[in-house]
Coordinates of C-alpha atoms and ligand atoms in Angstrom, one line a residue:
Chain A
X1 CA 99.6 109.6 61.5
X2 CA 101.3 107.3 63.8
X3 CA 100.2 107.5 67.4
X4 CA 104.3 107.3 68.3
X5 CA 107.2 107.6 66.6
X6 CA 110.6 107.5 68.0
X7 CA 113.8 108.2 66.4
X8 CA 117.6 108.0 67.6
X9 CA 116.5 108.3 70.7
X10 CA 119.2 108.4 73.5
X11 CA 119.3 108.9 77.3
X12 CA 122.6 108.7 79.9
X13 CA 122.1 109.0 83.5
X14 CA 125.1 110.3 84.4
X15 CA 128.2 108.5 82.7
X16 CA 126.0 105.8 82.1
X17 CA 124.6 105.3 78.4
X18 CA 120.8 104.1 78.6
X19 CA 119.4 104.2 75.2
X20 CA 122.0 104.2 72.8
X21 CA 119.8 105.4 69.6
X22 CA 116.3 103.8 69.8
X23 CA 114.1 103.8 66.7
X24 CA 110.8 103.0 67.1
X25 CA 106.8 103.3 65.4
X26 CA 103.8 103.0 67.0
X27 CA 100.6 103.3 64.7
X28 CA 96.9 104.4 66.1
X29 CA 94.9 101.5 67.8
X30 CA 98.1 99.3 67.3
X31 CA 99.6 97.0 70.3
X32 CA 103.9 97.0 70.7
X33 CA 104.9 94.8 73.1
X34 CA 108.3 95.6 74.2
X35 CA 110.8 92.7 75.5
X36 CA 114.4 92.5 76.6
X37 CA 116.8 91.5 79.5
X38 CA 116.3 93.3 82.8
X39 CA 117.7 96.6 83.4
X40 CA 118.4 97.2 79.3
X41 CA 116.5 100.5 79.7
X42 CA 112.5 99.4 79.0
X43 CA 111.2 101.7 81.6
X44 CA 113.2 104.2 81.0
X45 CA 112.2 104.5 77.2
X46 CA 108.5 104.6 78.6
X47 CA 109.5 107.6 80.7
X48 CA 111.0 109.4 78.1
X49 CA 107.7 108.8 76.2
X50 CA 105.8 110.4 79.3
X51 CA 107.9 113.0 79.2
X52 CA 109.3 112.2 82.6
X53 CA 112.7 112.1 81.5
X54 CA 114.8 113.8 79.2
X55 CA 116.6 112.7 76.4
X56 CA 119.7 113.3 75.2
X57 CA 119.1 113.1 71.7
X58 CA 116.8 112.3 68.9
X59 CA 113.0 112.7 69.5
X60 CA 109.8 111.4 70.4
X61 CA 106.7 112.8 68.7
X62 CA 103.3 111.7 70.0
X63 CA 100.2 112.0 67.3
X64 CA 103.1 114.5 65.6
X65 CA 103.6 116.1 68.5
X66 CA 107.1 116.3 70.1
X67 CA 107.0 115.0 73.6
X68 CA 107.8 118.2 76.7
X69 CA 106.5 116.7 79.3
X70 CA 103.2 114.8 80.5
X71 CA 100.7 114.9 77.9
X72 CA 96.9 114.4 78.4
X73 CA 97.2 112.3 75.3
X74 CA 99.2 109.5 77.0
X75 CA 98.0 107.9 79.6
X76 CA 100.9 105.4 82.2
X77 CA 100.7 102.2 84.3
X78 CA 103.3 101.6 86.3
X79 CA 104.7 98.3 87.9
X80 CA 103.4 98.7 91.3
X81 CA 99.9 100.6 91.1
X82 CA 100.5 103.7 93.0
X83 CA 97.5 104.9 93.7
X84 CA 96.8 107.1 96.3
X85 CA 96.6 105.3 99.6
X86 CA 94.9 108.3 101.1
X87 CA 92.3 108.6 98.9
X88 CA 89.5 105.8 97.6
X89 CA 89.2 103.9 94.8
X90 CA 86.8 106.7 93.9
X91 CA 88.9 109.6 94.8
X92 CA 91.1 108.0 93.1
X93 CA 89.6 107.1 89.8
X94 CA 88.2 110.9 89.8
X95 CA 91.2 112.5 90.1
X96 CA 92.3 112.7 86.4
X97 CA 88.9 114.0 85.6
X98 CA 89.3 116.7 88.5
X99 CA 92.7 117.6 86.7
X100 CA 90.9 118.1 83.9
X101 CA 88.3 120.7 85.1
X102 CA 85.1 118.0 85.7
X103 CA 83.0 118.8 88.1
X104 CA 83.1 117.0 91.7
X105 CA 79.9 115.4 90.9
X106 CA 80.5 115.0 87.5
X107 CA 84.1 113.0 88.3
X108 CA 82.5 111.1 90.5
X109 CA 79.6 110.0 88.2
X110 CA 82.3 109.1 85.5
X111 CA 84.3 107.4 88.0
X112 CA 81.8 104.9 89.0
X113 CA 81.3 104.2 86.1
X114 CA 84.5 103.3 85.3
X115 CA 84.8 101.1 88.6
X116 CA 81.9 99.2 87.3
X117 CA 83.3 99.2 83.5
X118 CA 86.0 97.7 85.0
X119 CA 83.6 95.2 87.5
X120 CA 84.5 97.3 90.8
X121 CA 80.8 98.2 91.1
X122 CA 80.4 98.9 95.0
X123 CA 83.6 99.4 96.0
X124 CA 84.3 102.9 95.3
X125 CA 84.6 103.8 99.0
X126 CA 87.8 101.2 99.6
X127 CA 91.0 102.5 100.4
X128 CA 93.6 100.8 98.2
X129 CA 94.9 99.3 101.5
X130 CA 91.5 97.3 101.6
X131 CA 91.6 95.8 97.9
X132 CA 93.5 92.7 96.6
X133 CA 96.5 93.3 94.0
X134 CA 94.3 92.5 91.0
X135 CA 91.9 94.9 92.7
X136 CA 94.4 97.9 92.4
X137 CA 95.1 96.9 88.9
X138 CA 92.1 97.5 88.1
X139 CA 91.5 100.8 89.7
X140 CA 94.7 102.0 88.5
X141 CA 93.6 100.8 84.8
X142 CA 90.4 102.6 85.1
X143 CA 92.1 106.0 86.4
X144 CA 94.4 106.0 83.3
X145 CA 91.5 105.0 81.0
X146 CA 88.8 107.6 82.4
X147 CA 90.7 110.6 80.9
X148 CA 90.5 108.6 77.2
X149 CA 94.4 108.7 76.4
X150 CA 95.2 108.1 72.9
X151 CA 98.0 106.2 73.9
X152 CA 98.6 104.1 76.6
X153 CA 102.2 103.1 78.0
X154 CA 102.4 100.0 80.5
X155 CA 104.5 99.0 82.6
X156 CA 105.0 95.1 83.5
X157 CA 101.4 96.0 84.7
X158 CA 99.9 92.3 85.6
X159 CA 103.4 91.6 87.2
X160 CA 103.0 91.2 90.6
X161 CA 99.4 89.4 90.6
X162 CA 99.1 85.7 90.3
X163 CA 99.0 83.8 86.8
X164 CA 94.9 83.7 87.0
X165 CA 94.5 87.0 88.4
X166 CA 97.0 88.0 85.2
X167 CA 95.1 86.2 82.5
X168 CA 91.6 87.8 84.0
X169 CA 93.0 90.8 84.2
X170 CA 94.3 90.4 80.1
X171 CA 91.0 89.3 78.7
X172 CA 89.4 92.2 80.4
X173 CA 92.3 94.4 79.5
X174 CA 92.4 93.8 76.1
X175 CA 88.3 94.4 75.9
X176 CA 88.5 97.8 77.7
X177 CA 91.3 98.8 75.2
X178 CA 89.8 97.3 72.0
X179 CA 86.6 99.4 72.7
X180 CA 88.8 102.6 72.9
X181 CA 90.8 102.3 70.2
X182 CA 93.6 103.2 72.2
X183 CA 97.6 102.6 71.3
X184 CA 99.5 100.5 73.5
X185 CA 102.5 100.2 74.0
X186 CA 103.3 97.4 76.3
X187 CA 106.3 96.4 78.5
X188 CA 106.8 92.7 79.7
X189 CA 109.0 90.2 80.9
X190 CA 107.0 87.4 79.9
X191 CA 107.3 87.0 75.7
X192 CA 104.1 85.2 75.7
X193 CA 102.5 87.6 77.3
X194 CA 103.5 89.7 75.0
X195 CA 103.0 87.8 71.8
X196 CA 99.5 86.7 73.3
X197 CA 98.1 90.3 73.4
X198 CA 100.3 92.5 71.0
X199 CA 100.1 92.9 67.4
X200 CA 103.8 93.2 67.1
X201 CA 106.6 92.4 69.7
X202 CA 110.4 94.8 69.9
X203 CA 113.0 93.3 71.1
X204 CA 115.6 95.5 73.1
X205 CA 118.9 94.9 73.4
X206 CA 121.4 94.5 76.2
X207 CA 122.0 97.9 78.0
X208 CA 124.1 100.4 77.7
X209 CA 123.1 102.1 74.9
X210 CA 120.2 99.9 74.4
X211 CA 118.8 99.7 70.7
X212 CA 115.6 97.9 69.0
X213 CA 117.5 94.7 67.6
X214 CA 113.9 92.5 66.1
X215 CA 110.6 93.6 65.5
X216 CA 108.2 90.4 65.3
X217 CA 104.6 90.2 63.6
X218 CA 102.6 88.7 65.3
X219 CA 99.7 87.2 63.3
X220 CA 97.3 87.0 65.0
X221 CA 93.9 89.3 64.4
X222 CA 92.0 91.4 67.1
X223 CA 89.6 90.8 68.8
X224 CA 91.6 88.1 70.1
X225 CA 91.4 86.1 73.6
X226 CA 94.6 86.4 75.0
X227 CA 94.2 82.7 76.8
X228 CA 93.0 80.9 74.3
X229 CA 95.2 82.5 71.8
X230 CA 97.8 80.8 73.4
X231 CA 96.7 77.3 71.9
X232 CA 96.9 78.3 68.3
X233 CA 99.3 76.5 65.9
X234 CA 101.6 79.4 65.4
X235 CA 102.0 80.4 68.9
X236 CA 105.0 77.8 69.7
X237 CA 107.0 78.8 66.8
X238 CA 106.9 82.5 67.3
X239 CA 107.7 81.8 71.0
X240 CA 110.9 80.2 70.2
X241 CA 111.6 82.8 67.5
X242 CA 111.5 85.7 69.8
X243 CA 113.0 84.2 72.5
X244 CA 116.1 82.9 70.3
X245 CA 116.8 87.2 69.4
X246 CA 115.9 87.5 73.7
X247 CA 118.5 85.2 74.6
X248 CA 121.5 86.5 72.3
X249 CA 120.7 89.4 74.5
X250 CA 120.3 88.4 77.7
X251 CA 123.5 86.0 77.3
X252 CA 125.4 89.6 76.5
X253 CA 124.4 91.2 79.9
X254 CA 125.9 88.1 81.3
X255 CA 129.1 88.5 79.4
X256 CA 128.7 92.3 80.3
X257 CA 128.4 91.6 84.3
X258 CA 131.0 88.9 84.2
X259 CA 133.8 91.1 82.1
Chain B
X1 CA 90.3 93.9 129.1
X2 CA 93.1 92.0 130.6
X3 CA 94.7 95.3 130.9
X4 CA 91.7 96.6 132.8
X5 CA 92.3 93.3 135.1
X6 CA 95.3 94.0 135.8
X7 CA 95.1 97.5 136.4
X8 CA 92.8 95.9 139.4
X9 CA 94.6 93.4 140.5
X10 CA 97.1 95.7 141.0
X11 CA 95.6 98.6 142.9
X12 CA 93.9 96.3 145.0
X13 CA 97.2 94.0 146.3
X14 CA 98.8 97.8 147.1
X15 CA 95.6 98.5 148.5
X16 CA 95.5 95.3 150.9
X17 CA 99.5 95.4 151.4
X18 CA 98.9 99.0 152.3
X19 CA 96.6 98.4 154.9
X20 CA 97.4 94.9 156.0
X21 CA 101.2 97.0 156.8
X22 CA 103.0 94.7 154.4
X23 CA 104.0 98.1 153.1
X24 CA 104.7 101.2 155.0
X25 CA 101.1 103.3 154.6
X26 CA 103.7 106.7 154.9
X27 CA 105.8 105.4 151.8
X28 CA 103.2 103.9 150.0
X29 CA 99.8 105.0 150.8
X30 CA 97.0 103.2 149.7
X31 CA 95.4 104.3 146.5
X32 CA 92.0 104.5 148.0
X33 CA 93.7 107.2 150.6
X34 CA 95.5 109.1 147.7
X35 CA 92.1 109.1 145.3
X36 CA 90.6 110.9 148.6
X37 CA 93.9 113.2 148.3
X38 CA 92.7 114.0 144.9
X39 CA 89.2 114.6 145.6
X40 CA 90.2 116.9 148.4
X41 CA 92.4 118.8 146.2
X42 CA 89.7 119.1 143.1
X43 CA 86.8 119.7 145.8
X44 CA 88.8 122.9 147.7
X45 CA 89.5 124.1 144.5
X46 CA 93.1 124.4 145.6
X47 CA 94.5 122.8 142.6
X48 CA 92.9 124.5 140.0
X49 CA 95.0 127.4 139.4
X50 CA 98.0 125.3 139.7
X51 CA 96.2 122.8 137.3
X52 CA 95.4 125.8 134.9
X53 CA 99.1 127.1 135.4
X54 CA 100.3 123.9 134.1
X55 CA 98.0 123.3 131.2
X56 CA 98.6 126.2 129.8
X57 CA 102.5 126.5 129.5
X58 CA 102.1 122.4 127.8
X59 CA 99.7 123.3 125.6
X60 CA 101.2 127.2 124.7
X61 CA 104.9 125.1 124.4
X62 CA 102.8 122.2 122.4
X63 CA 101.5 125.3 119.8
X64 CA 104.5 127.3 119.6
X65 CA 106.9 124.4 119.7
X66 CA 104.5 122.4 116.6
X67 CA 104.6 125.2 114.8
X68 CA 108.1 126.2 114.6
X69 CA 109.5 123.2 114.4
X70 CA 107.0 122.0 111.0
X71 CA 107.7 125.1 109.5
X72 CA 111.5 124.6 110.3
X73 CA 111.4 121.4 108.7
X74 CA 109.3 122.6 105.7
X75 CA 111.7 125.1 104.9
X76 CA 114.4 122.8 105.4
X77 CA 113.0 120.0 103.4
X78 CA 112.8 122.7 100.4
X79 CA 115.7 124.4 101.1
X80 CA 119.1 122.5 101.0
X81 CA 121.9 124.8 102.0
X82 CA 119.5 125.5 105.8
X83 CA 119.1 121.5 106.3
X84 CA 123.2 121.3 106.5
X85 CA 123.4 124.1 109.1
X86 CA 119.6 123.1 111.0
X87 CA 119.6 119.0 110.8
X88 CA 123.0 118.3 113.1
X89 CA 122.0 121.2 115.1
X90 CA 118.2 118.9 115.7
X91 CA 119.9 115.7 115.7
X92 CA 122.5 117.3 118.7
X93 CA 119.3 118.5 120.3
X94 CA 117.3 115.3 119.9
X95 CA 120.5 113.0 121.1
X96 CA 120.7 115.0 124.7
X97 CA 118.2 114.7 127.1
X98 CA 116.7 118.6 126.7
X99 CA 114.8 118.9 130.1
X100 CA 118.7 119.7 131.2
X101 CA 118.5 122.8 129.8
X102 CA 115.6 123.9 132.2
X103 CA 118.2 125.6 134.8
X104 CA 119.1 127.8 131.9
X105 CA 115.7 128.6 130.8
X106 CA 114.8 129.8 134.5
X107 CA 118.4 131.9 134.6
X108 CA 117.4 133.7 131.1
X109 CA 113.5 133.5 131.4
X110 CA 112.8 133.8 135.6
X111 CA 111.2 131.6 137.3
X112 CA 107.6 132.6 136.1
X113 CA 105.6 130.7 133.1
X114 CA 108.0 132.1 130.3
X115 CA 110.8 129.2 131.7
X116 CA 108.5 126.8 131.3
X117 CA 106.7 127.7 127.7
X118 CA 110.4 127.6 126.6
X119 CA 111.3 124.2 127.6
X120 CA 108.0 122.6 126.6
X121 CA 108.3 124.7 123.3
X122 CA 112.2 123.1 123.2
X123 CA 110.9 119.6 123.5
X124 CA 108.3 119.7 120.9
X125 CA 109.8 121.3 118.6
X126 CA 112.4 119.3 118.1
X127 CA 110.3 116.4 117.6
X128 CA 108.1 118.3 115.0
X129 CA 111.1 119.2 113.1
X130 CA 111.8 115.7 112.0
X131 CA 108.6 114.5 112.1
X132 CA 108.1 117.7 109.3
X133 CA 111.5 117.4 107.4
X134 CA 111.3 113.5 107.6
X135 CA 107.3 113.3 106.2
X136 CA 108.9 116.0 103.1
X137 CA 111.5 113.6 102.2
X138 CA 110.0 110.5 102.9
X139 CA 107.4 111.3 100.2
X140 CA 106.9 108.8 97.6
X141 CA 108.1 109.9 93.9
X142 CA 106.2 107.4 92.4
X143 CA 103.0 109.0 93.6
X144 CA 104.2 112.4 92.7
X145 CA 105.4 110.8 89.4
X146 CA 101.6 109.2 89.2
X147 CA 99.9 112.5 89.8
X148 CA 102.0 114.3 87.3
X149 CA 101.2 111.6 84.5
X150 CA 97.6 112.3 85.1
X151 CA 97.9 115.8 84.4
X152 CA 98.3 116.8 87.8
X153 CA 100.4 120.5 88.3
X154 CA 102.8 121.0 90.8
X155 CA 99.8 122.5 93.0
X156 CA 98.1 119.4 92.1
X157 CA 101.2 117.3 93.6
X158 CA 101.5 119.2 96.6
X159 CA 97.9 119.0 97.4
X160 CA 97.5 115.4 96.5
X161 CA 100.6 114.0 97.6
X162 CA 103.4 116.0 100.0
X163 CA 99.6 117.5 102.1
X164 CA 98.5 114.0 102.9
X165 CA 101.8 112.4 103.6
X166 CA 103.3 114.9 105.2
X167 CA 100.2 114.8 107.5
X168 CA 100.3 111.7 108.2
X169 CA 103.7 112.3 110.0
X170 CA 102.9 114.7 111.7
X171 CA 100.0 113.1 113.4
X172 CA 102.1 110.7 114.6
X173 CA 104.3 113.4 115.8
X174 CA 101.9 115.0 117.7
X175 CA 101.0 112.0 120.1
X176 CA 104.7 112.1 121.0
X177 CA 104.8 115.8 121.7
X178 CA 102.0 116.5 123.6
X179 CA 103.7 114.2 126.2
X180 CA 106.7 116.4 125.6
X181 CA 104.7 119.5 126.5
X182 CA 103.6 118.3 129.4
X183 CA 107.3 117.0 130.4
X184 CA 108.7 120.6 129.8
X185 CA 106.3 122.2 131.9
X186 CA 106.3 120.3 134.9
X187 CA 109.4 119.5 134.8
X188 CA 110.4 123.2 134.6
X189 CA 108.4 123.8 137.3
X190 CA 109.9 121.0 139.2
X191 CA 113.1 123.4 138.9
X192 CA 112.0 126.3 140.0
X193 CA 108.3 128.0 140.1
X194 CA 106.2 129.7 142.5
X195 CA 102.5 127.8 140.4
X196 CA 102.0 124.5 138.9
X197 CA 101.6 121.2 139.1
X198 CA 105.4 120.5 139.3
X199 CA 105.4 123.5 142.3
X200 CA 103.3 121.4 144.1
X201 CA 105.2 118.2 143.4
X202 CA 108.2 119.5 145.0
X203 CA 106.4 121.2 148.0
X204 CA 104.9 117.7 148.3
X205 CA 108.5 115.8 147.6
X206 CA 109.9 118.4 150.3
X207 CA 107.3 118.0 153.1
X208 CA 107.3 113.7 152.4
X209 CA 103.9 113.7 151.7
X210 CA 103.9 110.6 149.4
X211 CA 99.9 110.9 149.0
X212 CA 100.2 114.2 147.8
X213 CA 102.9 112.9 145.5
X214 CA 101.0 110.2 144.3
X215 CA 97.9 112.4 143.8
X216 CA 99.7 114.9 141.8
X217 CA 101.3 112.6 139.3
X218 CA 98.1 110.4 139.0
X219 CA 96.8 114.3 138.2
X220 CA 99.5 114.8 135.4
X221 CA 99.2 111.2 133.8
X222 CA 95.0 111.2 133.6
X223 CA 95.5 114.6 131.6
X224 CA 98.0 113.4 129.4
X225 CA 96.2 110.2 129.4
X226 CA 92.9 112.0 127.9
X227 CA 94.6 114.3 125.2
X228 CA 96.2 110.8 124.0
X229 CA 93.2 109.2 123.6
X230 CA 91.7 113.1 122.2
X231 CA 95.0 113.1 119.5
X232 CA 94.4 109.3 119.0
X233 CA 90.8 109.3 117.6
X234 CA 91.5 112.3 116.0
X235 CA 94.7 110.5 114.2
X236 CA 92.6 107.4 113.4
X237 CA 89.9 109.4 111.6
X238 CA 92.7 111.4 109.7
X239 CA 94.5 108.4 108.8
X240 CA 91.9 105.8 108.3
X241 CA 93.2 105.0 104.8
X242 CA 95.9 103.3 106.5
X243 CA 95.2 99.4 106.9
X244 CA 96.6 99.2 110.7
X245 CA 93.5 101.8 111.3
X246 CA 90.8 100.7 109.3
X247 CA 87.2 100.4 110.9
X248 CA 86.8 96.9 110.1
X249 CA 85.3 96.0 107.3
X250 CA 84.9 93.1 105.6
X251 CA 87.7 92.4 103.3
X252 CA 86.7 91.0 99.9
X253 CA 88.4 88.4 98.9
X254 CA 86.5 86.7 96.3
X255 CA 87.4 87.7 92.5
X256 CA 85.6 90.8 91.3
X257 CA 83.4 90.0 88.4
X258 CA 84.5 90.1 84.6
X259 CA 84.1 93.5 82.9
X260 CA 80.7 93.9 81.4
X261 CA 80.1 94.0 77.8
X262 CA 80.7 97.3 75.4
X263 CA 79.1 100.5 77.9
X264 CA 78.8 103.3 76.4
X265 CA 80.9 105.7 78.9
X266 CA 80.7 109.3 77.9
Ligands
ADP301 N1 117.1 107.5 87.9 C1 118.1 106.8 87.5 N2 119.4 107.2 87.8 C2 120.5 106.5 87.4 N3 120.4 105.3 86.8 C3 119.2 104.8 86.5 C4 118.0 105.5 86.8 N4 116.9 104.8 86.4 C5 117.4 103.7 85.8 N5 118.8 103.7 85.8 C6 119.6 102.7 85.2 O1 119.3 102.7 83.8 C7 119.3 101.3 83.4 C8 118.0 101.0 82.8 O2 117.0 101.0 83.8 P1 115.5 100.7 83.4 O3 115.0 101.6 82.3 O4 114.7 100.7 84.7 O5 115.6 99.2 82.9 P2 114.4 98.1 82.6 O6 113.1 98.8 82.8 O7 114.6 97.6 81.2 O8 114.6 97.0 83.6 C9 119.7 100.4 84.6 O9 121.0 100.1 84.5 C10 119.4 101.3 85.8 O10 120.3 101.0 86.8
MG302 MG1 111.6 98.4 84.3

């Protein structure tokens, strides 16, 4: 069973045409990374998948299941990692577990744990307010990971940290998420990022009505260090391949803005 | 601690002008002379039931007026059609300066405490209304978004996300209005009153007793003064997740550690 599958999939906010039919598989434990130009309707596609946003047509099914709104089964990063400034790092790494009927001591057992899993140990009583960027990401990856989704949607997570941060926060990422077996379905801006930790990479095209246009292999096995990967032979080539389909694309919007 | 200094420096120049006659001692008495004017007053006892007076209509106008005006501007915030009719009609209040209305208050309400409970109640309330309706709307969706994704309900959302930021608003709010409350009251009684702090300001204004004067008002700031500090701490706890109110605490800067190797996490 595929963890996602998503067919003819469109959305319009308003007049305005989104996703203009987009077909798309995701099997268990496998990585998609999802590329295209900015504003061509990435997020929203994740949202859909959430269920925070209604489609127009066609449908998402997750584990065979059509999508009605938040699932248990998929866990969300977002961009900016909203966590609850009012609450800790514990609080807020517990509070998914609360949802789910765990205990208050039991949560906050799990929860430490997690904040250590993800090398926070000892700073489970910081406010968000008090941790670094990276920090956050990594509370924020250890409150969707402590309910054990079965498939995990991100958002240009590592982002807004800085390119060491990023790459620490990757190798440790892809560790966390190996060991779960989780799906991912990844959106980027950054195509190496991308190719370094998916096992294939989408291409979107130019909104509106947005479409898959490439789907790339990537052949590279996991376990993999996302860093190092970056060295092998094949990485150049596949680099350039992806980013010739990207740039059709974003040259398009141009055109589009332009017109 | 410079303020402290200053504070000083200041009480004692007026103090030495004062008595050295630089200033006229009838206009501007020194403060050692109107703290003895206070003493006397607490000492009789003769300004305790004007004192008790005055407390109580701020603090009966700071209850009624905080909760009218947050549950004005929660049902506004949920309630569309009520905002268009109640906003302009808070933003006309909030744009003219209220104590105006105090003349009115004593026509309708008599010159007793009722006058006075109505203007403080006026003052606050407007102020809690938009602190209210302004925490609803100003909530974040992305944290409401968050909470949902994580299999939070809508009791989940409010309780998790419009409760604390809503809150956080309205403690803010509340500094603001208790100086309201105090404003409405004396100020009401300023108008007309036979009791209160503001009676006796304007028996003291009439009779040109500028120590009394300066005793009274030095009365009315150290209250307000106190429940400032009181709604202060108590805002600092509440909202201590807020970096501009954080106990300090050493910020870590250094990069946490790497993840540890496979853990078994239940
Ligand atoms: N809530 C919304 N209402 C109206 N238009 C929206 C909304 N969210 C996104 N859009 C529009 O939909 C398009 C796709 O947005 P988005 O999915 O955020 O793109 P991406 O994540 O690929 O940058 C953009 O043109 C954006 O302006
Ligand atoms: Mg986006």
């Amino acid at each position: 069973m595929s963890a996602l599958r998503i067919r003819g999939l469109e959305v319009r906010y308003g007049s305005h045409r989104v996703l203009g039919g987009v077909d798309l598989e995701l099997g268990e434990g496998e990585f998609l990374g999802l590329v295209g130009p900015s504003g061509c309707g990435k997020s929203t596609l994740l949202r859909c998948v959430a269920g925070l946003v209604q489609p127009e047509a066609g449908h998402v099914e997750v584990f065979g299941n059509p999508v009605r709104g938040p699932s248990p089964e998929v866990g969300i990063l977002f961009q900016d990692d909203a966590l609850l400034p009012w609450r800790t790092a514990r609080e807020n790494v517990a509070l998914p577990l609360r949802f789910r009927g765990a205990s208050p001591r039991e949560a906050q057992e799990q929860a430490d744990r997690w904040l250590r899993r993800v090398g926070l140990e000892g700073f489970g009583d910081h406010y968000p307010s008090e941790l670094s960027g990276g920090m956050r990401k990594r509370v924020a990856l250890a409150q969707v990971l402590a309910v054990r989704p079965r498939l995990l949607l991100m958002d240009e997570p590592f982002a807004s940290v800085d390119a060491i941060v990023r790459h620490v926060l990757e190798v440790d990422f892809c560790r966390l998420v190996a060991e779960a077996g989780t799906a991912v379905l990844l959106v980027t801006h950054d195509l190496e990022e991308a190719i370094s930790l998916c096992d294939r990479v989408a291409v979107m095209s130019a909104g509106p009505a947005a479409r898959i246009v490439a789907v790339y292999q990537i052949p590279f096995g996991r376990p993999r260090n996302p860093v190092t990967v970056r060295a092998e032979n094949e990485f150049g080539p596949l680099v350039r391949a992806v980013w010739e389909t990207l740039q059709v694309e974003v040259a398009r919007m141009g055109w589009e803005l332009s017109a | 601690m410079s303020r402290v200094l200053g504070l000083t420096l200041f009480l004692g120049g007026w103090e030495l002008a004062s008595r050295a006659r630089w200033l006229d001692p009838f206009l501007f008495p020194p403060p050692s002379g109107v703290g003895w004017v206070i003493y006397e007053l607490v000492r009789s006892g003769q300004v305790w039931p004007h004192f008790r007076v005055t407390v109580t209509e701020a603090l009966a106008g700071l209850v009624l007026g905080t909760g009218t005006g947050a549950a004005l501007g929660l049902v506004c915030a949920g309630f569309r059609p009520l905002a268009e009719v109640v906003e302009p009609a808070m933003a006309l209040l909030n744009a003219i300066p209220r104590v105006i209305l105090a003349p009115l208050f004593v026509i309708w309400l008599g010159i007793g405490m009722a006058s006075k409970v109505a203007l403080s109640f006026l003052l606050v309330m407007v102020v809690m209304f938009f602190a209210t309706y302004t925490g609803i709307r100003e909530v974040d969706g992305r944290l409401v978004e968050r909470v949902r994704t994580l299999g939070g309900g809508r009791r989940e959302v409010v309780r998790e996300v419009y409760v604390p930021s809503v809150t956080a608003w309205v403690a803010s709010g509340l500094k603001v209005a208790v100086g309201f409350a105090f404003t409405g009251a004396v100020v009401g009684e300023f108008v007309a009153s036979s009791q209160g702090l503001g009676y006796l300001l304007s028996f003291a204004q009439s009779t040109y007793n500028a120590s009394l004067t300066l005793a009274l008002i030095a009365l009315v700031v150290g209250v307000i003064l106190l429940l400032f500090w009181g709604f202060g701490s108590l805002e600092r706890w509440w909202l201590r997740w807020k970096p501009e109110y954080r106990s300090r605490r050493a910020c870590p800067k250094a990069l946490p550690r790497t993840v540890r190797p496979a853990e078994q996490v239940p």
